[in-house]
Steps between C-alpha positions, in 0.01 A plus 500: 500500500627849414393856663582801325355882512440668139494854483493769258510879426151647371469711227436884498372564153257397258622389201426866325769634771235659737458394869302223674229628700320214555500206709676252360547055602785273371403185304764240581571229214736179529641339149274747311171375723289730740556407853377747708284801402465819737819455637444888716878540677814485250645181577319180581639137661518189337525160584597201273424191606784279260706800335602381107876669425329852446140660461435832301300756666374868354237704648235775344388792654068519478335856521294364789123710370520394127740166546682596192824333518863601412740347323726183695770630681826335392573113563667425807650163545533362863758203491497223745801363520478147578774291707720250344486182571680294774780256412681239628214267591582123637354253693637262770375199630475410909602166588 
């Protein structure tokens, strides 16, 4: 099981350049899925059960009135690196 904290920086600006007035949730998406939707703080906690060698997260802000969505934020990649195996491995016998 792995425990990890995403977080991210909100955006400012509309796409035309003028501010963000409005309220505004995160949409959270794993491997190009929605996982969690209205997502209020800027980082959220995640749990994975049996962690593959990496998942790809990205996250969209949501004007929170009209629940237009933004574009996906970049791909992040969170790596779990796994242990390597143990050697040397025998067997002896009692009696």
């Amino acid at each position: 099981m792995a425990n990890f904290t995403l977080t991210w920086t909100p955006p400012t600006t509309k796409e035309d350049g003028t501010p963000i007035t409005e309220e505004m949730y995160y949409s959270l998406y794993e491997e190009g899925a929605l996982i969690v939707n209205n997502i209020g703080e800027t980082n959220f906690s995640v749990t994975v059960e049996s962690p593959p060698n990496a998942i790809t997260y990205q996250v969209a802000a949501v004007f929170a009135l009209s629940n237009l969505s933004g574009k996906l934020s970049d791909p992040f990649v969170v790596n779990f690196i796994q242990p390597n195996a143990p050697t040397g491995l025998t067997a002896s016998f009692d009696g």
